[in-house]
Coordinates of C-alpha atoms in Angstrom, one line a residue:
X1 CA -14.4 -21.0 -21.9
X2 CA -12.9 -17.8 -20.2
X3 CA -10.7 -18.9 -16.9
X4 CA -10.1 -15.4 -15.2
X5 CA -11.9 -12.2 -15.1
X6 CA -10.1 -8.8 -14.0
X7 CA -12.1 -5.9 -12.9
X8 CA -11.1 -2.7 -12.1
X9 CA -12.2 -0.6 -8.9
X10 CA -12.6 3.3 -9.4
X11 CA -15.7 4.4 -12.2
X12 CA -15.8 0.3 -12.9
X13 CA -17.2 -1.5 -10.0
X14 CA -17.2 1.4 -7.7
X15 CA -20.0 4.1 -8.0
X16 CA -18.6 7.7 -8.2
X17 CA -19.8 8.0 -4.2
X18 CA -17.3 4.8 -4.0
X19 CA -19.7 2.4 -3.2
X20 CA -19.4 -1.3 -4.2
X21 CA -22.0 -3.4 -6.2
X22 CA -24.5 -5.1 -3.7
X23 CA -24.1 -8.2 -5.8
X24 CA -20.3 -8.3 -5.9
X25 CA -19.7 -10.8 -3.4
X26 CA -22.4 -13.3 -5.0
X27 CA -20.5 -12.5 -8.4
X28 CA -17.1 -13.4 -7.2
X29 CA -18.9 -16.6 -5.7
X30 CA -20.6 -17.1 -9.1
X31 CA -17.4 -17.1 -10.9
X32 CA -15.7 -19.5 -8.6
X33 CA -18.8 -21.9 -9.1
X34 CA -18.3 -21.7 -13.0
X35 CA -14.4 -22.5 -12.8
X36 CA -13.4 -18.8 -13.5
X37 CA -10.7 -16.9 -11.2
X38 CA -12.1 -13.2 -10.4
X39 CA -9.3 -10.8 -9.1
X40 CA -9.3 -6.9 -9.2
X41 CA -6.8 -4.8 -10.5
X42 CA -6.5 -1.4 -9.4
X43 CA -4.3 1.7 -9.4
X44 CA -5.1 1.9 -5.5
X45 CA -3.0 0.8 -2.8
X46 CA -3.9 -2.3 -1.3
X47 CA -5.3 -1.0 2.3
X48 CA -7.7 1.1 0.3
X49 CA -8.5 -1.6 -2.6
X50 CA -9.2 -4.3 0.5
X51 CA -11.5 -2.0 2.3
X52 CA -13.6 -1.9 -0.9
X53 CA -13.9 -5.4 -1.3
X54 CA -14.7 -6.0 2.3
X55 CA -15.2 -9.8 3.7
X56 CA -14.5 -11.0 -0.1
X57 CA -11.8 -13.3 -0.6
X58 CA -9.9 -12.1 -3.8
X59 CA -6.5 -11.5 -5.1
X60 CA -6.0 -7.9 -5.8
X61 CA -3.6 -6.6 -8.4
X62 CA -2.6 -3.1 -6.9
X63 CA -0.5 0.0 -7.2
X64 CA -1.0 -0.4 -11.0
X65 CA 0.7 -3.7 -11.1
X66 CA 3.3 -3.4 -8.8
X67 CA 2.0 -5.4 -5.9
X68 CA -0.4 -8.5 -5.7
X69 CA -1.9 -9.5 -2.1
X70 CA -4.7 -11.4 -1.1
X71 CA -7.8 -9.5 0.6
X72 CA -7.8 -11.9 3.4
X73 CA -4.4 -13.1 4.7
X74 CA -2.7 -10.0 3.2
X75 CA 0.0 -12.3 1.9
X76 CA 2.2 -10.8 -0.9
X77 CA 2.1 -12.7 -4.0
X78 CA 4.4 -10.3 -5.9
X79 CA 6.2 -7.1 -5.4
X80 CA 7.5 -5.0 -8.5
X81 CA 9.6 -1.9 -6.7
X82 CA 11.1 1.2 -8.4
X83 CA 15.3 0.9 -8.0
X84 CA 16.7 3.8 -5.8
X85 CA 18.4 4.7 -9.1
X86 CA 15.4 5.4 -11.4
X87 CA 13.6 7.0 -8.0
X88 CA 16.5 9.7 -8.1
X89 CA 16.5 10.1 -11.8
X90 CA 12.7 10.9 -11.6
X91 CA 13.4 13.1 -8.5
X92 CA 16.3 15.5 -9.9
X93 CA 14.1 15.7 -13.2
X94 CA 11.7 17.9 -11.0
X95 CA 13.8 20.9 -10.7
X96 CA 11.4 23.6 -9.6
X97 CA 10.1 21.2 -6.7
X98 CA 6.7 22.8 -7.1
X99 CA 4.6 19.9 -6.6
X100 CA 4.1 17.7 -3.7
X101 CA 5.9 14.5 -3.8
X102 CA 4.5 11.2 -2.6
X103 CA 5.8 7.5 -2.7
X104 CA 3.6 4.3 -2.5
X105 CA 5.4 2.0 -0.9
X106 CA 4.6 -2.3 -0.5
X107 CA 2.9 -2.0 2.8
X108 CA 5.6 -3.4 4.9
X109 CA 5.9 -1.8 8.6
X110 CA 2.4 -0.9 8.2
X111 CA 3.3 2.3 5.8
X112 CA 1.4 2.6 2.7
X113 CA 2.6 5.8 1.4
X114 CA 5.6 8.2 2.5
X115 CA 6.2 11.5 1.6
X116 CA 9.2 14.4 1.6
X117 CA 8.9 16.8 4.5
X118 CA 11.9 18.8 4.1
X119 CA 10.8 22.6 4.5
X120 CA 10.5 22.9 0.7
X121 CA 7.9 21.0 -0.6
X122 CA 4.1 21.5 0.4
X123 CA 2.6 18.4 2.0
X124 CA -0.9 17.3 0.4
X125 CA -3.1 17.0 3.4
X126 CA -6.1 15.7 1.8
X127 CA -4.1 13.0 -0.3
X128 CA -2.7 11.9 3.0
X129 CA -5.7 11.9 5.0
X130 CA -6.9 9.0 2.8
X131 CA -4.2 6.5 4.3
X132 CA -5.1 7.4 8.0
X133 CA -2.1 6.6 10.3
X134 CA -0.4 4.3 7.4
X135 CA 2.0 7.1 6.3
X136 CA 5.6 8.4 7.3
X137 CA 8.1 11.0 5.9
X138 CA 11.3 11.4 5.1
X139 CA 13.4 14.5 4.6
X140 CA 15.7 13.3 1.7
X141 CA 15.6 10.8 -1.1
X142 CA 18.5 8.9 0.2
X143 CA 16.8 8.1 3.2
X144 CA 14.1 6.1 1.2
X145 CA 14.7 2.4 2.1
X146 CA 11.2 0.8 1.6
X147 CA 10.2 -0.9 -1.6
X148 CA 8.7 1.9 -3.7
X149 CA 5.8 1.2 -6.1
X150 CA 5.1 4.1 -7.9
X151 CA 5.9 7.8 -7.6
X152 CA 3.1 10.4 -7.5
X153 CA 3.2 14.4 -7.7
X154 CA 0.3 16.4 -6.9
X155 CA -0.4 20.2 -6.8
X156 CA -1.7 22.9 -9.2
X157 CA -2.7 21.4 -12.6
X158 CA -0.4 23.9 -14.7
X159 CA 2.5 22.6 -12.6
X160 CA 1.7 19.0 -13.2
X161 CA 1.2 19.6 -17.0
X162 CA 4.5 21.2 -17.2
X163 CA 6.3 18.3 -15.2
X164 CA 4.6 15.8 -17.4
X165 CA 6.2 17.3 -20.4
X166 CA 9.8 17.2 -18.9
X167 CA 9.0 13.6 -18.1
X168 CA 7.6 12.8 -21.6
X169 CA 10.7 14.5 -23.3
X170 CA 13.3 12.9 -20.9
X171 CA 12.2 9.5 -19.8
X172 CA 9.4 8.3 -21.3
X173 CA 11.7 5.4 -22.9
X174 CA 12.0 4.0 -19.3
X175 CA 9.1 5.0 -17.5
X176 CA 5.1 4.8 -17.7
X177 CA 3.6 8.5 -17.4
X178 CA 0.0 8.7 -16.3
X179 CA -1.8 12.0 -15.9
X180 CA -4.8 10.9 -14.2
X181 CA -7.8 12.9 -12.8
X182 CA -8.1 12.9 -8.9
X183 CA -11.2 10.9 -7.5
X184 CA -12.0 13.7 -4.8
X185 CA -11.6 16.9 -6.4
X186 CA -11.1 18.8 -9.7
X187 CA -7.6 18.5 -10.0
X188 CA -5.0 16.0 -11.4
X189 CA -2.3 13.6 -10.3
X190 CA 0.8 12.9 -12.2
X191 CA 1.9 9.1 -11.6
X192 CA 5.3 7.5 -12.6
X193 CA 5.9 4.0 -13.0
X194 CA 8.9 1.9 -14.7
X195 CA 8.0 0.4 -18.0
X196 CA 7.0 -3.2 -16.5
X197 CA 5.1 -1.2 -13.9
X198 CA 1.7 -1.8 -15.1
X199 CA -1.5 -3.4 -14.5
X200 CA -1.0 -5.7 -17.5
X201 CA 2.4 -6.6 -16.3
X202 CA 0.8 -7.2 -12.9
X203 CA -1.8 -9.7 -14.8
X204 CA 0.6 -11.3 -16.9
X205 CA 2.8 -12.4 -14.1
X206 CA -0.6 -13.9 -12.3
X207 CA -1.6 -15.6 -15.2
X208 CA 1.7 -17.3 -15.4
X209 CA 1.3 -18.2 -11.7
X210 CA -1.8 -19.7 -12.6
X211 CA -1.0 -21.3 -15.9
X212 CA -3.7 -19.2 -17.9
X213 CA -3.5 -17.9 -21.3
X214 CA -4.0 -14.2 -21.9
X215 CA -6.6 -15.2 -24.4
X216 CA -8.7 -16.9 -21.6
X217 CA -9.2 -13.6 -19.7
X218 CA -11.9 -11.2 -19.4
X219 CA -11.2 -7.8 -18.3
X220 CA -13.1 -4.5 -17.9
X221 CA -11.9 -1.0 -17.1
X222 CA -12.4 2.5 -17.9
X223 CA -9.4 4.9 -17.7
X224 CA -5.8 5.0 -19.3
X225 CA -4.1 2.4 -16.3
X226 CA -6.4 -0.1 -17.8
X227 CA -5.8 0.3 -21.7
X228 CA -3.1 -2.2 -22.3
X229 CA -5.1 -5.1 -20.2
X230 CA -8.2 -4.2 -22.2
X231 CA -6.0 -4.3 -25.3
X232 CA -4.1 -7.3 -25.1
X233 CA -6.3 -10.1 -23.0
X234 CA -9.0 -12.4 -24.7
X235 CA -12.1 -10.5 -24.3
X236 CA -11.5 -6.4 -23.3
X237 CA -14.8 -4.6 -22.0
X238 CA -14.7 -0.9 -21.7
X239 CA -17.4 0.7 -19.6
X240 CA -19.7 3.2 -21.1
X241 CA -18.2 5.8 -19.1
X242 CA -14.8 5.0 -20.2
X243 CA -12.3 7.3 -21.8
X244 CA -12.1 7.4 -25.5
X245 CA -8.7 5.5 -25.5
X246 CA -10.0 2.7 -23.8
X247 CA -13.1 2.6 -25.7
X248 CA -11.2 2.5 -28.8
X249 CA -9.2 -1.0 -28.1
X250 CA -12.1 -2.6 -26.3
X251 CA -14.2 -5.5 -28.1
X252 CA -17.3 -4.8 -26.2
X253 CA -18.7 -1.6 -24.3
X254 CA -21.0 -1.7 -20.9
X255 CA -24.6 -0.9 -21.4
X256 CA -24.7 0.8 -18.2
X257 CA -22.3 2.9 -16.4
X258 CA -20.7 2.5 -12.8
X259 CA -23.6 4.0 -10.9
X260 CA -25.9 1.5 -12.2
X261 CA -24.0 -1.6 -11.8
X262 CA -22.9 -1.7 -15.4
X263 CA -19.7 -3.7 -15.0
X264 CA -21.6 -6.6 -13.0
X265 CA -24.3 -6.8 -15.5
X266 CA -21.9 -6.8 -18.7
X267 CA -19.8 -9.7 -17.1
X268 CA -22.9 -11.7 -16.0
X269 CA -24.1 -11.6 -19.5
X270 CA -20.6 -12.7 -21.3
X271 CA -19.3 -15.2 -18.6
X272 CA -22.7 -16.8 -17.7
X273 CA -24.1 -16.9 -21.0
X274 CA -20.7 -18.4 -22.3
X275 CA -20.8 -20.9 -19.2
X276 CA -24.3 -22.0 -19.7
X277 CA -24.0 -22.5 -23.5

C-alpha cells in the first residue's frame, strides 16, 4: 500500500489558465480516509502555492524543495537556504549583468522575493507583480540577509541561454541549473539551486520526518524539476503533457492532460484501486 502522494502544481494539477480541479479538496480528503498523506511539491513560492490550494489543509513543498510549510497555519517545517558565499559565486559569474536578478526567500518578514535595484540591472515588472506587496529591493549582494532559497534570472532568451552555458561550464558540479519556460509569456527563466536544493531532496526530508520509505510514495509531475521525484519514488507518473525527459523515467503516463483533470483521475485509478483490492 502506498502511504504518500506527491503532486506538482503547474501543468499537472493546474490547468493552463491556472485553475485547480474542482475535486481536489475531495481527493485530499479521500487520501486521508485511506491512510495516504497528500502533499503538493512545487517550484512556486509558498504564498502562491497556498493561494492555489485554497482552504485545503495540506503540507506544501515549495521553492523546488527548499521550503516546507503547512497551507493553513503557515508553520515552517523545513528550510534549506543558499549560503551567502554560494550566492556571491553565482552572482559574480554573471559578468554582463544583462539579465534581471531575483532571489526567492523564505517568507520571513512577509517577503517572498527580493530583487536588485542598483541602476544597472533591469527590473522585471511582470515577474515582480505576481508577488503583490511581498517584495523588497537590495542595492548590493552584500546587503542580502534573508534566507535565499533560489536564484532566478529573467530577460532575453538569448542572454539566458548564454548565462546557462556559463553556469553549466563553471558550477554544474555544485548547483542544479534549470532553464524553464515562463508560465505567463513566451520566454524562459533560469533558476539556480544548490545540489541539495531539489524537490526530491525536500520530499526525502519530508518522508524521513513521517517515517515513510520512498518505495511507498506515488508522485506525479510534468517538468524537469519533477524528474528526480518521479524517477526515484515507488510509483512515478508523468502527465501526458509532460516533457519527454519526465516521460522517459515514469512508470505510468496519465491518460488525460492537465486541462482535463488528468492528474486526479490517474491518481484515483491507481490509489483507490490499490486500496479497495
